[in-house]
Amino acid sequence: MDRRKHTGLHRFWRETVRPILVVVVVCMSFRSAVADWNDVPTGSMKPTIVEGDRILVNKLAYDLKLPFTKWRLFAWADPARGDLVVCFSPKDGTRLVKRVIGVPGDRVEMRNNRLMINGQPLGYESLNEGSCGLTLIGDPSKYDLAVEDIVGVSHMIMLTPHARAPRSFLPITIPEGQYFVMGDNRDNSADSRFFGFVPRSEIVGRSSRVAFSLDYDRYYLPRLDRFLVPIK
């Protein structure tokens, strides 16, 4: 190979390709182990999160993993009841956003859409759409809103009385290293009622804020009122 051509290729690698590769690897490692954002394509977490939201995911909320793996290097916390978590479905590996309802050792049951944890019924307060400050897509007469209190963590849930959904289940005890998760849209959510417990290793991180939001029904226009909105 011509010496000048070889020198030119080496310079191109050193000055152009290598810096770009370093930036790409650093950015991907950051998204893998530190922080990321997650697309929300369905309404299973309404009214807390709606279709088109992009939520921030704190991957350091519970531990530090080796980038691009599930190997935990350090751990300092575990998911708590009421946390909004991003996890992988144990059924098919789909990445999901759900709420932690029960942690290891908890005894969870549901009676007509009312949860009980360790024998204690959760607190509920009925709402209407106007009183909660939300405007949701669809006919308001077809769904109900309520505030649910999971041992000190209050959040809104959506109920659809006329939908066919599992609204009751017998008491179950959550094994060590497993978690019971559910969607806030209780009658329209594929969650632990369908695919069972979520292993601790399949929980990616915790979310507490919407990064930005796009309205799928309005040509993907941005919903400015949902940019950087806290969620709980």
mmCIF file of C-alpha atoms in Angstrom:
data_model
loop_
_atom_site.group_PDB
_atom_site.id
_atom_site.type_symbol
_atom_site.label_atom_id
_atom_site.label_comp_id
_atom_site.label_asym_id
_atom_site.label_seq_id
_atom_site.Cartn_x
_atom_site.Cartn_y
_atom_site.Cartn_z
ATOM 1 C CA MET A 1 0.000 0.000 0.000
ATOM 2 C CA ASP A 2 1.188 3.501 -0.830
ATOM 3 C CA ARG A 3 2.763 5.085 2.259
ATOM 4 C CA ARG A 4 0.880 8.334 1.811
ATOM 5 C CA LYS A 5 -2.423 6.485 1.451
ATOM 6 C CA HIS A 6 -1.692 4.436 4.572
ATOM 7 C CA THR A 7 -0.835 7.605 6.488
ATOM 8 C CA GLY A 8 -4.066 9.230 5.305
ATOM 9 C CA LEU A 9 -6.185 6.277 6.422
ATOM 10 C CA HIS A 10 -4.460 6.229 9.786
ATOM 11 C CA ARG A 11 -5.070 9.951 10.219
ATOM 12 C CA PHE A 12 -8.749 9.526 9.214
ATOM 13 C CA TRP A 13 -9.149 6.744 11.798
ATOM 14 C CA ARG A 14 -7.374 8.700 14.521
ATOM 15 C CA GLU A 15 -8.971 12.091 13.916
ATOM 16 C CA THR A 16 -12.480 11.182 12.723
ATOM 17 C CA VAL A 17 -13.605 7.593 13.217
ATOM 18 C CA ARG A 18 -12.109 6.881 16.640
ATOM 19 C CA PRO A 19 -13.519 10.035 18.337
ATOM 20 C CA ILE A 20 -16.975 9.277 16.942
ATOM 21 C CA LEU A 21 -16.805 5.680 18.179
ATOM 22 C CA VAL A 22 -15.716 6.837 21.646
ATOM 23 C CA VAL A 23 -18.663 9.257 21.835
ATOM 24 C CA VAL A 24 -21.102 6.550 20.674
ATOM 25 C CA VAL A 25 -19.820 3.996 23.207
ATOM 26 C CA VAL A 26 -19.917 6.528 26.059
ATOM 27 C CA CYS A 27 -23.465 7.639 25.177
ATOM 28 C CA MET A 28 -24.723 4.065 24.837
ATOM 29 C CA SER A 29 -23.068 3.059 28.101
ATOM 30 C CA PHE A 30 -24.712 6.039 29.838
ATOM 31 C CA ARG A 31 -28.125 5.061 28.523
ATOM 32 C CA SER A 32 -27.538 1.420 29.450
ATOM 33 C CA ALA A 33 -26.400 1.928 33.047
ATOM 34 C CA VAL A 34 -27.232 5.465 34.225
ATOM 35 C CA ALA A 35 -30.288 7.094 32.635
ATOM 36 C CA ASP A 36 -32.525 6.607 29.631
ATOM 37 C CA TRP A 37 -35.954 7.484 28.334
ATOM 38 C CA ASN A 38 -38.806 5.105 27.607
ATOM 39 C CA ASP A 39 -41.522 5.392 24.985
ATOM 40 C CA VAL A 40 -45.105 4.778 26.207
ATOM 41 C CA PRO A 41 -47.134 3.379 23.275
ATOM 42 C CA THR A 42 -50.227 2.178 25.179
ATOM 43 C CA GLY A 43 -52.684 3.468 27.758
ATOM 44 C CA SER A 44 -52.099 0.804 30.419
ATOM 45 C CA MET A 45 -50.781 3.440 32.883
ATOM 46 C CA LYS A 46 -53.501 6.050 32.363
ATOM 47 C CA PRO A 47 -54.231 8.487 33.895
ATOM 48 C CA THR A 48 -50.679 8.758 35.312
ATOM 49 C CA ILE A 49 -48.966 8.275 31.952
ATOM 50 C CA VAL A 50 -50.704 8.601 28.587
ATOM 51 C CA GLU A 51 -49.960 7.341 25.086
ATOM 52 C CA GLY A 52 -47.165 9.344 23.485
ATOM 53 C CA ASP A 53 -45.344 10.210 26.710
ATOM 54 C CA ARG A 54 -41.586 9.706 26.874
ATOM 55 C CA ILE A 55 -40.604 9.165 30.482
ATOM 56 C CA LEU A 56 -37.192 9.551 32.065
ATOM 57 C CA VAL A 57 -35.775 6.350 33.572
ATOM 58 C CA ASN A 58 -33.331 6.549 36.480
ATOM 59 C CA LYS A 59 -31.264 3.367 36.167
ATOM 60 C CA LEU A 60 -29.251 4.241 39.263
ATOM 61 C CA ALA A 61 -32.337 4.323 41.477
ATOM 62 C CA TYR A 62 -31.643 0.874 42.913
ATOM 63 C CA ASP A 63 -28.228 -0.298 41.730
ATOM 64 C CA LEU A 64 -25.395 0.018 39.249
ATOM 65 C CA LYS A 65 -25.193 -2.587 36.502
ATOM 66 C CA LEU A 66 -22.374 -3.344 34.149
ATOM 67 C CA PRO A 67 -23.329 -1.574 30.889
ATOM 68 C CA PHE A 68 -25.152 -3.762 28.358
ATOM 69 C CA THR A 69 -25.678 -6.538 30.923
ATOM 70 C CA LYS A 70 -27.885 -7.372 33.917
ATOM 71 C CA TRP A 71 -24.880 -7.917 36.199
ATOM 72 C CA ARG A 72 -25.214 -5.833 39.360
ATOM 73 C CA LEU A 73 -21.942 -4.213 40.406
ATOM 74 C CA PHE A 74 -23.392 -2.388 43.424
ATOM 75 C CA ALA A 75 -26.858 -2.278 45.016
ATOM 76 C CA TRP A 76 -28.174 0.299 47.495
ATOM 77 C CA ALA A 77 -31.969 -0.011 47.340
ATOM 78 C CA ASP A 78 -34.837 -2.172 46.135
ATOM 79 C CA PRO A 79 -38.118 -1.195 44.493
ATOM 80 C CA ALA A 80 -40.728 -0.050 47.000
ATOM 81 C CA ARG A 81 -44.507 -0.230 46.927
ATOM 82 C CA GLY A 82 -45.890 2.534 44.756
ATOM 83 C CA ASP A 83 -42.728 2.989 42.649
ATOM 84 C CA LEU A 84 -43.175 3.465 38.916
ATOM 85 C CA VAL A 85 -40.702 1.051 37.357
ATOM 86 C CA VAL A 86 -39.565 0.040 33.914
ATOM 87 C CA CYS A 87 -39.238 -3.734 33.699
ATOM 88 C CA PHE A 88 -39.160 -6.624 31.254
ATOM 89 C CA SER A 89 -42.171 -8.892 31.032
ATOM 90 C CA PRO A 90 -41.298 -12.417 32.246
ATOM 91 C CA LYS A 91 -43.679 -13.719 29.574
ATOM 92 C CA ASP A 92 -42.093 -12.359 26.395
ATOM 93 C CA GLY A 93 -39.375 -9.870 27.384
ATOM 94 C CA THR A 94 -41.383 -6.794 26.366
ATOM 95 C CA ARG A 95 -40.228 -3.614 28.103
ATOM 96 C CA LEU A 96 -43.058 -2.295 30.279
ATOM 97 C CA VAL A 97 -43.902 0.580 32.605
ATOM 98 C CA LYS A 98 -45.827 -0.560 35.685
ATOM 99 C CA ARG A 99 -46.391 0.273 39.337
ATOM 100 C CA VAL A 100 -44.998 -1.881 42.134
ATOM 101 C CA ILE A 101 -47.918 -3.140 44.206
ATOM 102 C CA GLY A 102 -46.265 -5.827 46.285
ATOM 103 C CA VAL A 103 -42.686 -6.514 47.378
ATOM 104 C CA PRO A 104 -41.104 -9.790 48.575
ATOM 105 C CA GLY A 105 -42.998 -11.241 51.526
ATOM 106 C CA ASP A 106 -46.187 -9.240 50.928
ATOM 107 C CA ARG A 107 -49.558 -10.956 50.805
ATOM 108 C CA VAL A 108 -51.636 -9.344 48.059
ATOM 109 C CA GLU A 109 -55.244 -9.863 47.042
ATOM 110 C CA MET A 110 -57.919 -7.975 45.097
ATOM 111 C CA ARG A 111 -61.654 -7.846 45.663
ATOM 112 C CA ASN A 112 -63.744 -6.097 43.019
ATOM 113 C CA ASN A 113 -60.844 -3.811 42.019
ATOM 114 C CA ARG A 114 -59.956 -3.026 45.650
ATOM 115 C CA LEU A 115 -56.472 -4.118 46.670
ATOM 116 C CA MET A 116 -55.475 -5.508 50.048
ATOM 117 C CA ILE A 117 -51.860 -5.791 51.187
ATOM 118 C CA ASN A 118 -51.002 -7.953 54.184
ATOM 119 C CA GLY A 119 -54.660 -8.069 55.149
ATOM 120 C CA GLN A 120 -55.085 -4.271 55.098
ATOM 121 C CA PRO A 121 -57.383 -2.694 52.467
ATOM 122 C CA LEU A 122 -55.892 0.227 50.590
ATOM 123 C CA GLY A 123 -57.528 3.637 50.828
ATOM 124 C CA TYR A 124 -59.636 4.784 47.854
ATOM 125 C CA GLU A 125 -61.261 8.093 46.987
ATOM 126 C CA SER A 126 -63.515 8.446 43.935
ATOM 127 C CA LEU A 127 -62.930 11.369 41.563
ATOM 128 C CA ASN A 128 -64.458 12.780 38.435
ATOM 129 C CA GLU A 129 -62.489 14.046 35.456
ATOM 130 C CA GLY A 130 -62.975 17.711 36.269
ATOM 131 C CA SER A 131 -61.958 17.475 39.915
ATOM 132 C CA CYS A 132 -58.584 15.903 39.129
ATOM 133 C CA GLY A 133 -57.569 18.490 36.544
ATOM 134 C CA LEU A 134 -57.209 15.939 33.725
ATOM 135 C CA THR A 135 -58.807 15.720 30.306
ATOM 136 C CA LEU A 136 -58.527 12.213 28.916
ATOM 137 C CA ILE A 137 -59.283 10.792 25.490
ATOM 138 C CA GLY A 138 -62.591 8.962 25.199
ATOM 139 C CA ASP A 139 -66.066 9.157 26.654
ATOM 140 C CA PRO A 140 -65.815 10.064 30.380
ATOM 141 C CA SER A 141 -69.032 8.136 31.054
ATOM 142 C CA LYS A 142 -67.176 4.913 30.226
ATOM 143 C CA TYR A 143 -64.525 5.171 32.928
ATOM 144 C CA ASP A 144 -64.102 6.202 36.562
ATOM 145 C CA LEU A 145 -61.133 7.813 38.270
ATOM 146 C CA ALA A 146 -60.035 7.269 41.855
ATOM 147 C CA VAL A 147 -57.116 7.980 44.160
ATOM 148 C CA GLU A 148 -55.479 4.868 45.569
ATOM 149 C CA ASP A 149 -53.188 4.955 48.597
ATOM 150 C CA ILE A 150 -50.500 2.249 48.611
ATOM 151 C CA VAL A 151 -49.208 2.439 52.169
ATOM 152 C CA GLY A 152 -48.594 6.199 52.056
ATOM 153 C CA VAL A 153 -48.093 6.583 48.294
ATOM 154 C CA SER A 154 -51.177 8.180 46.691
ATOM 155 C CA HIS A 155 -51.772 8.039 42.948
ATOM 156 C CA MET A 156 -54.693 8.009 40.510
ATOM 157 C CA ILE A 157 -56.116 4.934 38.848
ATOM 158 C CA MET A 158 -58.616 4.479 36.018
ATOM 159 C CA LEU A 159 -61.461 1.956 36.123
ATOM 160 C CA THR A 160 -63.637 0.888 33.185
ATOM 161 C CA PRO A 161 -66.754 -0.730 34.678
ATOM 162 C CA HIS A 162 -68.092 -2.147 31.400
ATOM 163 C CA ALA A 163 -64.820 -3.746 30.272
ATOM 164 C CA ARG A 164 -64.155 -7.440 30.762
ATOM 165 C CA ALA A 165 -61.201 -7.644 33.140
ATOM 166 C CA PRO A 166 -59.952 -9.642 36.172
ATOM 167 C CA ARG A 167 -61.097 -7.522 39.112
ATOM 168 C CA SER A 168 -60.546 -10.057 41.874
ATOM 169 C CA PHE A 169 -57.931 -12.646 42.807
ATOM 170 C CA LEU A 170 -57.233 -14.782 45.852
ATOM 171 C CA PRO A 171 -54.442 -13.898 48.310
ATOM 172 C CA ILE A 172 -50.939 -14.591 46.996
ATOM 173 C CA THR A 173 -47.634 -14.310 48.824
ATOM 174 C CA ILE A 174 -44.792 -12.760 46.851
ATOM 175 C CA PRO A 175 -41.613 -14.885 46.890
ATOM 176 C CA GLU A 176 -38.138 -13.587 47.690
ATOM 177 C CA GLY A 177 -36.592 -11.685 44.796
ATOM 178 C CA GLN A 178 -39.941 -11.194 43.039
ATOM 179 C CA TYR A 179 -42.343 -8.250 42.643
ATOM 180 C CA PHE A 180 -46.039 -7.850 41.855
ATOM 181 C CA VAL A 181 -46.720 -5.015 39.388
ATOM 182 C CA MET A 182 -49.905 -3.535 37.943
ATOM 183 C CA GLY A 183 -50.972 -0.779 35.579
ATOM 184 C CA ASP A 184 -52.890 2.256 36.829
ATOM 185 C CA ASN A 185 -55.450 1.638 34.072
ATOM 186 C CA ARG A 186 -56.686 -1.315 36.069
ATOM 187 C CA ASP A 187 -59.175 -2.786 33.612
ATOM 188 C CA ASN A 188 -56.893 -2.411 30.598
ATOM 189 C CA SER A 189 -53.424 -3.551 31.645
ATOM 190 C CA ALA A 190 -51.399 -6.691 31.014
ATOM 191 C CA ASP A 191 -49.553 -7.030 34.309
ATOM 192 C CA SER A 192 -48.761 -9.503 37.100
ATOM 193 C CA ARG A 193 -52.364 -10.706 37.023
ATOM 194 C CA PHE A 194 -51.519 -12.213 33.612
ATOM 195 C CA PHE A 195 -47.768 -12.890 33.518
ATOM 196 C CA GLY A 196 -47.003 -13.427 37.204
ATOM 197 C CA PHE A 197 -44.230 -12.007 39.345
ATOM 198 C CA VAL A 198 -41.396 -9.884 37.949
ATOM 199 C CA PRO A 199 -37.895 -10.956 39.066
ATOM 200 C CA ARG A 200 -35.726 -8.265 40.646
ATOM 201 C CA SER A 201 -33.178 -8.716 37.851
ATOM 202 C CA GLU A 202 -35.786 -7.711 35.250
ATOM 203 C CA ILE A 203 -36.457 -4.289 36.811
ATOM 204 C CA VAL A 204 -34.491 -1.695 34.846
ATOM 205 C CA GLY A 205 -35.061 1.462 36.900
ATOM 206 C CA ARG A 206 -37.544 3.944 38.325
ATOM 207 C CA SER A 207 -39.347 6.861 36.695
ATOM 208 C CA SER A 208 -40.704 10.035 38.274
ATOM 209 C CA ARG A 209 -40.989 12.497 35.365
ATOM 210 C CA VAL A 210 -42.245 12.817 31.793
ATOM 211 C CA ALA A 211 -39.461 14.082 29.513
ATOM 212 C CA PHE A 212 -41.757 15.129 26.667
ATOM 213 C CA SER A 213 -44.964 13.993 25.013
ATOM 214 C CA LEU A 214 -46.326 13.666 21.457
ATOM 215 C CA ASP A 215 -50.028 13.597 20.601
ATOM 216 C CA TYR A 216 -50.581 10.605 18.315
ATOM 217 C CA ASP A 217 -54.074 11.836 17.397
ATOM 218 C CA ARG A 218 -52.840 15.274 16.272
ATOM 219 C CA TYR A 219 -50.106 14.375 13.805
ATOM 220 C CA TYR A 220 -47.563 13.814 16.598
ATOM 221 C CA LEU A 221 -47.676 17.444 17.692
ATOM 222 C CA PRO A 222 -45.934 18.044 21.046
ATOM 223 C CA ARG A 223 -48.037 18.269 24.198
ATOM 224 C CA LEU A 224 -46.211 21.205 25.768
ATOM 225 C CA ASP A 225 -48.220 20.936 28.997
ATOM 226 C CA ARG A 226 -46.637 17.504 29.642
ATOM 227 C CA PHE A 227 -42.992 18.449 29.145
ATOM 228 C CA LEU A 228 -40.955 17.697 32.296
ATOM 229 C CA VAL A 229 -44.127 16.972 34.289
ATOM 230 C CA PRO A 230 -43.518 15.069 37.569
ATOM 231 C CA ILE A 231 -45.357 11.773 37.885
ATOM 232 C CA LYS A 232 -45.992 9.587 40.884
#
